[in-house]
Short mmCIF file of C-alpha atoms and ligand atoms in Angstrom, two decimals:
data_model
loop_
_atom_site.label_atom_id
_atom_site.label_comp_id
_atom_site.label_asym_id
_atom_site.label_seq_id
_atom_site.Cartn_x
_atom_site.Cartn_y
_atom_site.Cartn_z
CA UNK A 710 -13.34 8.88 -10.94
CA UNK A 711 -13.80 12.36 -9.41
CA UNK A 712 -12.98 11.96 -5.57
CA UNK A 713 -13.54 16.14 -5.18
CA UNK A 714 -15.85 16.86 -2.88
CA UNK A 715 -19.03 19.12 -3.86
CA UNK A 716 -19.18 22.44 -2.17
CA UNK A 717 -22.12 21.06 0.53
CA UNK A 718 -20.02 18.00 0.98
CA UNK A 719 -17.35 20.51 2.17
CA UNK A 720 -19.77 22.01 4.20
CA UNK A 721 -20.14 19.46 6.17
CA UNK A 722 -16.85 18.72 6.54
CA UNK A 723 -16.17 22.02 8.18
CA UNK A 724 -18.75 21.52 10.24
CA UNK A 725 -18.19 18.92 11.49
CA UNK A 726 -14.41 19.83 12.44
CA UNK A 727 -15.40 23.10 13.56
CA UNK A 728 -17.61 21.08 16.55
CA UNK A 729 -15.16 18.78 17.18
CA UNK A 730 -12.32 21.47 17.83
CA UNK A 731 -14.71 23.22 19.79
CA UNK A 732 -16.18 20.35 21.74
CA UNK A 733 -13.69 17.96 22.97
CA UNK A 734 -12.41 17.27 26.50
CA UNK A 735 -10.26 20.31 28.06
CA UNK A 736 -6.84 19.24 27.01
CA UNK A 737 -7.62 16.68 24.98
CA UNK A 738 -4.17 15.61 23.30
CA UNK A 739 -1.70 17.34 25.16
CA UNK A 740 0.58 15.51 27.54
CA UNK A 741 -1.41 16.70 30.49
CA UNK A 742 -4.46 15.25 29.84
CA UNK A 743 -5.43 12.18 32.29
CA UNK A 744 -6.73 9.82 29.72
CA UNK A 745 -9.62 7.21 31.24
CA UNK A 746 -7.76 3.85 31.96
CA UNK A 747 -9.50 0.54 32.35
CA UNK A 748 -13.00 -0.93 30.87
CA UNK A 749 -14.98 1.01 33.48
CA UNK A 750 -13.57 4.29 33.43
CA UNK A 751 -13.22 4.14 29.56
CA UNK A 752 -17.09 3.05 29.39
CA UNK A 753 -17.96 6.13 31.60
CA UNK A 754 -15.78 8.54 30.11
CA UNK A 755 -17.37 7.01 26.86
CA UNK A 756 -21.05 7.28 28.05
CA UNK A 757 -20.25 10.84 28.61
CA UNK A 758 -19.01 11.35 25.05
CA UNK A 759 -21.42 9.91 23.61
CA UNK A 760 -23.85 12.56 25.70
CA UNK A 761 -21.62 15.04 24.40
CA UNK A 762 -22.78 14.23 20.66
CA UNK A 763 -26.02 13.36 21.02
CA UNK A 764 -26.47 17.47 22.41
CA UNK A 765 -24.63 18.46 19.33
CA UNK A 766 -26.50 16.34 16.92
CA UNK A 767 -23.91 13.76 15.94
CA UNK A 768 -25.11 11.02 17.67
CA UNK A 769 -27.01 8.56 15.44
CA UNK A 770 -25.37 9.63 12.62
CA UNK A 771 -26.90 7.15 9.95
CA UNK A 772 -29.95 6.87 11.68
CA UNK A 773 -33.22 8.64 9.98
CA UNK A 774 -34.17 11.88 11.78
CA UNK A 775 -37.46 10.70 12.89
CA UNK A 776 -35.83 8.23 15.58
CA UNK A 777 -33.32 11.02 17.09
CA UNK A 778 -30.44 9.96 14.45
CA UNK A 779 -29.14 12.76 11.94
CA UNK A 780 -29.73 10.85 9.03
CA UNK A 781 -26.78 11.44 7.26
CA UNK A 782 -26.04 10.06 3.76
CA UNK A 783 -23.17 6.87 4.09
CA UNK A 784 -21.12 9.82 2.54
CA UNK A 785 -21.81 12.30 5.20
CA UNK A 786 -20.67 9.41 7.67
CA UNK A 787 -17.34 8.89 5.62
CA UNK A 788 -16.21 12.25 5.77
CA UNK A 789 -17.72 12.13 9.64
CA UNK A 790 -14.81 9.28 10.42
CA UNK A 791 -12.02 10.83 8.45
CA UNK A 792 -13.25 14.28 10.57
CA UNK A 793 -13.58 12.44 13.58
CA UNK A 794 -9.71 10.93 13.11
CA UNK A 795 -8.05 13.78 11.53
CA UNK A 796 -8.44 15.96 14.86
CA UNK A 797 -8.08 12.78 17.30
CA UNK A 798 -11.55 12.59 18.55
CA UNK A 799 -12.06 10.28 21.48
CA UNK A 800 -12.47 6.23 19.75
CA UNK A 801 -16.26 5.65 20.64
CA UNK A 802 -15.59 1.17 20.36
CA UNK A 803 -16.14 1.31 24.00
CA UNK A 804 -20.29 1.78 23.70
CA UNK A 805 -20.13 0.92 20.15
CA UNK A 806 -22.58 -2.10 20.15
CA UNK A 807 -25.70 0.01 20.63
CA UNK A 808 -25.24 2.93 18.26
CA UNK A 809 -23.88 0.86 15.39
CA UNK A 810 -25.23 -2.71 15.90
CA UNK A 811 -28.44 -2.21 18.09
CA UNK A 812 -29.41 0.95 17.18
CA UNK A 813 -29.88 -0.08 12.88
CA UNK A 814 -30.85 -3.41 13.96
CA UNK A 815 -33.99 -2.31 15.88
CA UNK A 816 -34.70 0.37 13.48
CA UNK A 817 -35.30 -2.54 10.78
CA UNK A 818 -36.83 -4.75 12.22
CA UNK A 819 -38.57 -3.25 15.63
CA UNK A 820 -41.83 -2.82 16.54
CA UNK A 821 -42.73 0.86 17.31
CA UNK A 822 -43.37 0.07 21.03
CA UNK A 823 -38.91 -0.93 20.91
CA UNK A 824 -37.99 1.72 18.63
CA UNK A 825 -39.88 4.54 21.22
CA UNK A 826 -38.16 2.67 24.65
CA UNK A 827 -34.46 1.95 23.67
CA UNK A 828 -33.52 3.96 20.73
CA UNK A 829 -33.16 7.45 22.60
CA UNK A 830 -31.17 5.37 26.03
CA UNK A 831 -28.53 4.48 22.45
CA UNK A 832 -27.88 7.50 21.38
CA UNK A 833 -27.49 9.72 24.62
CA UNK A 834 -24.91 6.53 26.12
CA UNK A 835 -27.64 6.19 29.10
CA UNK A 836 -27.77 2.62 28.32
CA UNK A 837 -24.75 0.18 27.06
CA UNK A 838 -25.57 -2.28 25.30
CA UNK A 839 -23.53 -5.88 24.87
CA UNK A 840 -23.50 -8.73 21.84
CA UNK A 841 -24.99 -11.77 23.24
CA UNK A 842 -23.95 -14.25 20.34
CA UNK A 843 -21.20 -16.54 20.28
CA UNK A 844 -20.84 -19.77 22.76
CA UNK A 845 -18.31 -21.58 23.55
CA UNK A 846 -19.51 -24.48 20.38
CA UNK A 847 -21.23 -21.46 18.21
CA UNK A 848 -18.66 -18.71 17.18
CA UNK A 849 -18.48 -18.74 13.68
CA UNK A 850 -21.20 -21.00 13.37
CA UNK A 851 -23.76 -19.00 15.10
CA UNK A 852 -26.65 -21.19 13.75
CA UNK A 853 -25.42 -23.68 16.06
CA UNK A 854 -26.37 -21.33 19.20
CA UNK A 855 -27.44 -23.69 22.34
CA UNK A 856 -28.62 -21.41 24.56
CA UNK A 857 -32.14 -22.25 25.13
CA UNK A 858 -35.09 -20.02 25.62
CA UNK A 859 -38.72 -21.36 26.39
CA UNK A 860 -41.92 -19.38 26.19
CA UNK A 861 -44.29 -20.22 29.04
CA UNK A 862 -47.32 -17.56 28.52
CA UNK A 863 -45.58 -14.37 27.91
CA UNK A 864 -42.40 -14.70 28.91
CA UNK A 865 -39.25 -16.54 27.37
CA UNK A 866 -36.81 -18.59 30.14
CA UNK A 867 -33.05 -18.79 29.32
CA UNK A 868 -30.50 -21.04 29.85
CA UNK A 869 -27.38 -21.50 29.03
CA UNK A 870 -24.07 -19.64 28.29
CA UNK A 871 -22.44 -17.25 26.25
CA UNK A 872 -18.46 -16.06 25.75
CA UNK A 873 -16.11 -13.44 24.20
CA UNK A 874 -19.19 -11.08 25.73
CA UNK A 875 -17.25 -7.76 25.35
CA UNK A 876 -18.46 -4.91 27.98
CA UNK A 877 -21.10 -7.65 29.17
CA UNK A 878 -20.39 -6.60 33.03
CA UNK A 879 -20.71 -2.90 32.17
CA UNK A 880 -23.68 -3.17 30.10
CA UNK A 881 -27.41 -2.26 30.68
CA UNK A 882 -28.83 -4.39 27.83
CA UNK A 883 -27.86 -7.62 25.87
CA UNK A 884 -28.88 -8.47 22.53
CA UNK A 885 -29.12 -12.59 22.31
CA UNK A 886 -29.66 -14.95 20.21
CA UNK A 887 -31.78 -18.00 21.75
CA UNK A 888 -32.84 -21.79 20.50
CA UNK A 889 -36.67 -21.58 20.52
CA UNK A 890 -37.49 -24.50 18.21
CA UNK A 891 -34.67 -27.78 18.64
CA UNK A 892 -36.36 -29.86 16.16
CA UNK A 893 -36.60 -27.10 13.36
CA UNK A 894 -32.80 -26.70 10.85
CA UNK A 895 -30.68 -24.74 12.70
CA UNK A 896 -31.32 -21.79 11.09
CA UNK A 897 -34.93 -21.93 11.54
CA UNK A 898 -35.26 -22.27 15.68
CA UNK A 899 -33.44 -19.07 16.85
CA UNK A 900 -35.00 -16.47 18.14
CA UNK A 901 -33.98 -12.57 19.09
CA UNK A 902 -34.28 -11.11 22.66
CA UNK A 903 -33.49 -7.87 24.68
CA UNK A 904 -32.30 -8.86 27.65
CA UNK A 905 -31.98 -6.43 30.97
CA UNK A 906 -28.27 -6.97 32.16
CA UNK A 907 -29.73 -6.75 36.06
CA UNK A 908 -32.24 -9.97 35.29
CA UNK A 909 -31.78 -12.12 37.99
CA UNK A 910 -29.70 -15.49 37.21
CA UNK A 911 -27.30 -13.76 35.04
CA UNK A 912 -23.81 -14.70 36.28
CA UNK A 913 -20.90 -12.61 34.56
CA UNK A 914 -17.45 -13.79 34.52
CA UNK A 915 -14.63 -11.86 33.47
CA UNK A 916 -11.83 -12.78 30.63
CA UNK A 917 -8.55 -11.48 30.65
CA UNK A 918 -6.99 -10.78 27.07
CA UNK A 919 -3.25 -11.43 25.41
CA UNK A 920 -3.63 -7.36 26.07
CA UNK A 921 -3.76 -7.89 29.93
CA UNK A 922 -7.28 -5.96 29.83
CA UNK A 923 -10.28 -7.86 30.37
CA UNK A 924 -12.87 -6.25 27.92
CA UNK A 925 -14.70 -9.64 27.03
CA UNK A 926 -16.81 -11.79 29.30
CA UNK A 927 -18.35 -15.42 29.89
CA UNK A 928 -22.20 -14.77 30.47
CA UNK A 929 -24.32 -17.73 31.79
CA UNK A 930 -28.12 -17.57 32.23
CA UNK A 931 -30.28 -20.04 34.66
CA UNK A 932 -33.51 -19.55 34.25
CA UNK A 933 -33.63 -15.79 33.07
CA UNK A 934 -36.81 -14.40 32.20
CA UNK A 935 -37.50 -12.03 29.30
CA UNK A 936 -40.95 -10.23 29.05
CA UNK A 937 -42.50 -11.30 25.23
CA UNK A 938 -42.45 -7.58 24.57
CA UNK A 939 -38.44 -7.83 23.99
CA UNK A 940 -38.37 -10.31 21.48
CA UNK A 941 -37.49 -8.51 17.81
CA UNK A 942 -39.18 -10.27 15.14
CA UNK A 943 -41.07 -13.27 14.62
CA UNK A 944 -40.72 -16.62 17.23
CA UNK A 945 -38.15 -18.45 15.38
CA UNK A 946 -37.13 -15.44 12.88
CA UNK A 947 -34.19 -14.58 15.26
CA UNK A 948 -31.47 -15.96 12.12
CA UNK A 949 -32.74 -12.77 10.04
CA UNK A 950 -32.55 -10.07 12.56
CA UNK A 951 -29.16 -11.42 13.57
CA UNK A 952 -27.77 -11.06 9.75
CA UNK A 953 -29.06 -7.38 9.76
CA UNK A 954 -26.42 -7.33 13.18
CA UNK A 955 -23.76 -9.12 11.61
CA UNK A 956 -23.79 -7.08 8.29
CA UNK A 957 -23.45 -3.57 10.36
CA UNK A 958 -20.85 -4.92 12.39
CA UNK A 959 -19.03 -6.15 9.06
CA UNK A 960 -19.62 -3.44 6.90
CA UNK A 961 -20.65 -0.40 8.32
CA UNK A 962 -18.15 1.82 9.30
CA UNK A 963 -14.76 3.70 7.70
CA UNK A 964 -11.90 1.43 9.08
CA UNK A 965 -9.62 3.27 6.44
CA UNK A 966 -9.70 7.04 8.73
CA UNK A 967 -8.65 5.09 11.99
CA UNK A 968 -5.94 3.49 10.11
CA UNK A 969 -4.69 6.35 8.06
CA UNK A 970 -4.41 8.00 11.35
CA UNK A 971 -2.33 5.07 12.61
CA UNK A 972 -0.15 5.24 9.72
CA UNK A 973 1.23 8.71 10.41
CA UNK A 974 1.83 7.71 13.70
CA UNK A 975 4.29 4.54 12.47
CA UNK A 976 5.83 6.70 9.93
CA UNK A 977 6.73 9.25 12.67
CA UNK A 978 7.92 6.42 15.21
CA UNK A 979 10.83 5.54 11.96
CA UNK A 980 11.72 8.96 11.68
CA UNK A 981 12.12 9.47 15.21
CA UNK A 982 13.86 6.19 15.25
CA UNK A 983 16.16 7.42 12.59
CA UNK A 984 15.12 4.79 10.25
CA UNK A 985 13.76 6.03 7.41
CA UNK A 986 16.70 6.08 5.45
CA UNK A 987 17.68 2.05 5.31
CA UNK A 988 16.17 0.36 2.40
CA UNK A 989 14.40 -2.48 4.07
CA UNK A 990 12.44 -0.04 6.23
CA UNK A 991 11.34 1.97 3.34
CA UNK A 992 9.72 -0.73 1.35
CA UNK A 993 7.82 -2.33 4.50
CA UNK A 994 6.54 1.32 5.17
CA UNK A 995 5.76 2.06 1.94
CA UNK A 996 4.13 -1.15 1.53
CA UNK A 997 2.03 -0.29 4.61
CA UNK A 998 1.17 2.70 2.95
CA UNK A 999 0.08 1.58 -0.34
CA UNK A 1000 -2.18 -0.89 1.78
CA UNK A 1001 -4.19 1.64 3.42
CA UNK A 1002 -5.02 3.63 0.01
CA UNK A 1003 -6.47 0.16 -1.28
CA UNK A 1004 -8.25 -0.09 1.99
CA UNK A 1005 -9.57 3.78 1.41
CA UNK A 1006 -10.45 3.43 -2.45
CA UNK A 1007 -11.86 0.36 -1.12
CA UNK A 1008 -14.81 2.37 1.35
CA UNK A 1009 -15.15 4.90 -0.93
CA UNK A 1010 -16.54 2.05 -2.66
CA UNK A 1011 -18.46 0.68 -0.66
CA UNK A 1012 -19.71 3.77 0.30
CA UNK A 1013 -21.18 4.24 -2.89
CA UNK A 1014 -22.57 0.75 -3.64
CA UNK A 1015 -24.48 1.18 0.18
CA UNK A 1016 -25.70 4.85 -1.54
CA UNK A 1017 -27.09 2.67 -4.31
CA UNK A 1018 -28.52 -0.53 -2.67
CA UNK A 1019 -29.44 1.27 0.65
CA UNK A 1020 -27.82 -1.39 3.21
CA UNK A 1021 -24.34 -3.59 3.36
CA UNK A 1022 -24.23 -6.19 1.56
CA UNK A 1023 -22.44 -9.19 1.72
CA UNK A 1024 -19.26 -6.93 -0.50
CA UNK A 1025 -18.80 -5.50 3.38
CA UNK A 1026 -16.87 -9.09 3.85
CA UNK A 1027 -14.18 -7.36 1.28
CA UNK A 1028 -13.37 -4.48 3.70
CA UNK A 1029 -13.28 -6.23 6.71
CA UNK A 1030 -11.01 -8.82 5.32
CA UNK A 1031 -8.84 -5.91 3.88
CA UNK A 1032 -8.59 -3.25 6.80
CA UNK A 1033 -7.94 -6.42 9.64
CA UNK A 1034 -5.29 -7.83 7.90
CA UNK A 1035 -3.96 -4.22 6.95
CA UNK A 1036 -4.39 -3.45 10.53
CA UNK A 1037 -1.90 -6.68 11.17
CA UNK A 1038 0.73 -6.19 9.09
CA UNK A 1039 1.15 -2.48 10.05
CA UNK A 1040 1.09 -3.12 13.60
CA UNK A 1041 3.87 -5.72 12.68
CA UNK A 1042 5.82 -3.26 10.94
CA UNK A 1043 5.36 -0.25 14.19
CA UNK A 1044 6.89 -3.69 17.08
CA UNK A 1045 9.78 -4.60 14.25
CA UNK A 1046 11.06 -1.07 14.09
CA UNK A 1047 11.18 -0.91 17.88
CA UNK A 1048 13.67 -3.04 17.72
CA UNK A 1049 15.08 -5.17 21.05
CA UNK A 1050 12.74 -2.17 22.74
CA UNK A 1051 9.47 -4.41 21.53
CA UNK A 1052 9.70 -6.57 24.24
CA UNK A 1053 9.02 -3.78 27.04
CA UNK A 1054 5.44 -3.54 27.40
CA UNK A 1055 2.93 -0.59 29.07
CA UNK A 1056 4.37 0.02 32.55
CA UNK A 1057 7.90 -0.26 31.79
CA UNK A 1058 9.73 3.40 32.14
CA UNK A 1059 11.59 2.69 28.91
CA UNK A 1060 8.95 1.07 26.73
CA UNK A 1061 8.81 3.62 23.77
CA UNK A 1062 5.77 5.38 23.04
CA UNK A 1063 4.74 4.30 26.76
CA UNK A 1064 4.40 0.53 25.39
CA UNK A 1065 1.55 1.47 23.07
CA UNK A 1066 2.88 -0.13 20.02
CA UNK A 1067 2.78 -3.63 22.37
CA UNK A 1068 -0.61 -3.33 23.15
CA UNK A 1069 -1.64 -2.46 19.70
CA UNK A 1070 -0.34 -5.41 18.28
CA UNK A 1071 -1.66 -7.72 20.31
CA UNK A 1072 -5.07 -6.19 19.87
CA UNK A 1073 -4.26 -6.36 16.20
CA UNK A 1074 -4.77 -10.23 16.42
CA UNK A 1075 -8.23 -9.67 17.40
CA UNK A 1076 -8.90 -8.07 14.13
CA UNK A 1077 -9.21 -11.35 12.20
CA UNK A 1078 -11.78 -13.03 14.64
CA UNK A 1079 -14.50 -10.71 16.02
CA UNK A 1080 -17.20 -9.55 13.37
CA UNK A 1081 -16.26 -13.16 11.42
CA UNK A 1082 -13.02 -14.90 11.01
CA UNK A 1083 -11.15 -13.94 8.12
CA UNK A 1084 -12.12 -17.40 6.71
CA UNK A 1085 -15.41 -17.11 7.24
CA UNK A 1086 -15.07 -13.99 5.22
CA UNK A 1087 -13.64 -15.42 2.10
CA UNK A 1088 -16.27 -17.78 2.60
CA UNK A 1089 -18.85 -14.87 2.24
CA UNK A 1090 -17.27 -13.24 -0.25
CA UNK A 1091 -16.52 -16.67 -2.19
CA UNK A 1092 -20.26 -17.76 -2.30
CA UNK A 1093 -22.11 -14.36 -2.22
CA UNK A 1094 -19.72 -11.57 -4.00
CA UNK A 1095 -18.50 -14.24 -6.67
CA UNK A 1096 -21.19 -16.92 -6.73
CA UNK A 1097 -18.83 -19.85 -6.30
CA UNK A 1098 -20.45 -22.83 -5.22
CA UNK A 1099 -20.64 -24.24 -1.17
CA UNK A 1100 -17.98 -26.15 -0.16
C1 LIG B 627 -11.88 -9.06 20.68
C2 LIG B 627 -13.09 -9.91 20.47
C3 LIG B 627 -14.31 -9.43 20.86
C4 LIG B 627 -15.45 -10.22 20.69
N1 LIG B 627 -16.65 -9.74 21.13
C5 LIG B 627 -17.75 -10.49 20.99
C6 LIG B 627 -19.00 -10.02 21.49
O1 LIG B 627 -19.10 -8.93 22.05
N2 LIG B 627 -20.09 -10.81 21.35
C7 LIG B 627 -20.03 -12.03 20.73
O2 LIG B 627 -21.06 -12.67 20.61
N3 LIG B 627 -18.85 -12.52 20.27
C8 LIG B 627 -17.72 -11.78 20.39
N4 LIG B 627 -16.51 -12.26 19.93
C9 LIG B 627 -16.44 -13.63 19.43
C10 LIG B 627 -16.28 -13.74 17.94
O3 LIG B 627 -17.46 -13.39 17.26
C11 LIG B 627 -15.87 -15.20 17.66
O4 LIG B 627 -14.60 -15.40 18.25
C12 LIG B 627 -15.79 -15.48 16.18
O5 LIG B 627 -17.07 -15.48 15.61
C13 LIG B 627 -15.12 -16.85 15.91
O6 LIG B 627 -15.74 -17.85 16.63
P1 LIG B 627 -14.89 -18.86 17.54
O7 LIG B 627 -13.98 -18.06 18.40
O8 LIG B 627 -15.84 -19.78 18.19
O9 LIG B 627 -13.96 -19.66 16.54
P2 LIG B 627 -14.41 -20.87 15.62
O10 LIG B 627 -15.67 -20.54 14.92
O11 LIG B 627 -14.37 -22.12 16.43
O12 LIG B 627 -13.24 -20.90 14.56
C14 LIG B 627 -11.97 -21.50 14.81
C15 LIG B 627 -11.17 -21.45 13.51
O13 LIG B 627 -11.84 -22.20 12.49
C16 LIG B 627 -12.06 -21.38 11.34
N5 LIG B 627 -13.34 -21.72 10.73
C17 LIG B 627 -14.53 -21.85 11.36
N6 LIG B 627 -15.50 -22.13 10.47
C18 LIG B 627 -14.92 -22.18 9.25
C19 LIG B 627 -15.40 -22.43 7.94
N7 LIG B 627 -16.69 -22.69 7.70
N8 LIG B 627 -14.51 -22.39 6.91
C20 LIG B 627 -13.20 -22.12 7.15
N9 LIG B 627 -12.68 -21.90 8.38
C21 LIG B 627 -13.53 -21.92 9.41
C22 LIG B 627 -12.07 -19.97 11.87
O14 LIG B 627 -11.75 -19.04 10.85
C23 LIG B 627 -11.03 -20.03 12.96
O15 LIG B 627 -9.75 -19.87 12.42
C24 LIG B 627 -15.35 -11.50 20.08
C25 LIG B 627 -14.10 -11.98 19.68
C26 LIG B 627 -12.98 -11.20 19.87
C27 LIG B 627 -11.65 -11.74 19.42
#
């Protein structure tokens, strides 16, 4: 396999570095610079960004050129995210939701009318969007969603609650999944709404995280109404639309640049640790190593099956399986070498690396749970990669 890239592939490359150099913040990366701290200074530095791309014509990346996107080939994105990491650019999770899960969603399945009003709000960061799925007795099994919406005339009432919300309190828009029908199979009865953040009789509730930072949310709705017009699909069609979500979230990204990236980063905290030359160390970091090469070969691949089928399919369960448990064991490795040191967190004057290590392993352990469980991913990739039967 020839992994060269063609001359216009190249192209692009340069491009896209040359922007990046010339775009981001004012001393961006040097000790000086004040980074954003907390969820809503991070969302506004974010939201301005995001701005910042959209002028350039970088927002939308995999989106098709008629709705504002640049519709680059899943290639052009690859190369985009090793780019994008290579020079350090600013991690965009923080309005993530609507560019890579809102955004394709409503370009499959919306009606014109949806596509015109919220597609442009997504790619300049003017509106953040939040994931309005899991409840406290649906996580992985979302088909067993209880939140209940009821169409009098045109317009749906909600009740009920959601959880794990992340950026719910600093979001415009939710996307939700609702019970329409509760005598139809579970899959059947769910429905897919827009909802407006500022609708009266939602009630937002913070939750803090093992990080300390309180990114996700409990959202509870009493009697919420949603205008017909926001509902994507059919009445009862929501299961669909939400798979379209689910497989972006899984499968559509380049987890191997972030973690490449990450990799230098542990290999320079051993060296600086003087500990490259002890045996043990050596094999755990080369091990690491190997690990994300798989994980690149591994979105190269799917890279090229998505060039060939047109959308992720359910193979997207491989790489997230591969690059959160990657993401794990390296972030293991990085609080082992620190030593007794591991125990002093952000804050502490002699945490090394200003405690980021700490925080980046316990955010590691989210890895395995949002976007599907890592069973629930075997389980994918058991029944529709290899075709074994259901349990
Ligand atoms: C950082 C973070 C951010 C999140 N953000 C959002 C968000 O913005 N919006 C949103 O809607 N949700 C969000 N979530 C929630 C996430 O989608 C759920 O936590 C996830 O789907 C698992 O659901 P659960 O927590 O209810 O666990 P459960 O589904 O109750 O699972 C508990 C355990 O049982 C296992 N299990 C469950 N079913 C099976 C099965 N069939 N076979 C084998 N094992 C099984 C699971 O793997 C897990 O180990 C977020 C979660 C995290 C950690």
């Amino acid at each position: 396999m020839d992994f060269r890239l063609s001359a216009e592939e190249a192209r692009f490359q340069h491009e896209v570095h040359d922007w990046l150099v010339a775009n981001l913040p004012a001393g961006w990366g040097t000790p000086a610079y004040r980074m954003a701290e907390g969820p809503e200074e991070k969302v506004r530095f974010a939201r301005w960004w995001q701005r910042r791309l959209y002028e350039g014509g970088w927002a939308g990346l995999s989106w098709p050129k008629e709705y504002g996107g640049r519709g680059a080939t899943p290639l052009e994105q690859l190369l985009f995210a090793e780019e994008y990491v290579r020079v350090g650019a600013p991690a965009m999770i923080d309005i993530g939701v609507g560019p890579a899960l809102v955004g394709p969603t409503l370009i499959h399945h919306g009606t014109e009318r949806q596509k015109e009003r919220f597609l442009r709000g997504i790619l300049t960061g003017e509106e953040v969007w939040c994931q309005g799925f899991s409840e406290p007795n649906a996580g992985s099994d979302l088909a067993a969603c209880r939140t209940r919406a009821d169409l009098r005339g045109d317009v749906f009432h909600v009740t009920g609650q959601k959880i794990w919300t992340s950026y719910a309190r600093l979001a415009d828009w939710c996307i939700l999944v609702v019970r329409t029908d509760s005598q139809a199979p579970k899959h059947r009865g769910l429905t897919f709404l827009l909802v407006d953040m500022k609708s009266p009789g939602i009630t937002i509730r913070a939750l803090v995280e093992m990080t300390g930072v309180a990114w996700f949310n409990e959202v509870f709705f009493d009697d919420v109404q949603v205008p017909r017009a926001n509902m994507i699909g059919e009445l009862n069609q929501g299961w669909t639309i939400a798979i379209t979500t689910l497989a972006h979230e899984r499968g559509g990204s380049a987890p191997h640049a972030r973690l490449q990236g990450e990799m230098r980063d542990v290999l320079a905290l051993a060296r600086r640790l003087l500990l490259t030359t002890d045996r043990r160390w050596r094999q755990r970091l080369a091990q690491s190593f190997v690990e994300t090469e798989i994980l690149r070969l591994l979105a190269y691949k799917q890279v090229s099956d998505i060039m060939r089928t047109g959308q992720p399919g359910p193979e997207g369960s491989c790489l997230k399986l591969v690059w959160s448990e990657t993401d794990q064991r390296m972030k293991e490795v990085a609080i082992e070498l620190e030593g007794p040191y591991a125990a002093l967190a952000r804050g502490s004057s002699r945490a090394i690396d200003a405690g980021c290590w700490q925080h980046e392993y316990l955010w590691s352990r989210a890895a395995t749970i949002y976007a599907g469980t890592s069973e629930v991913q075997r389980n994918i990739i058991a029944q529709r990669v290899l075709g074994l039967p259901r349990e």
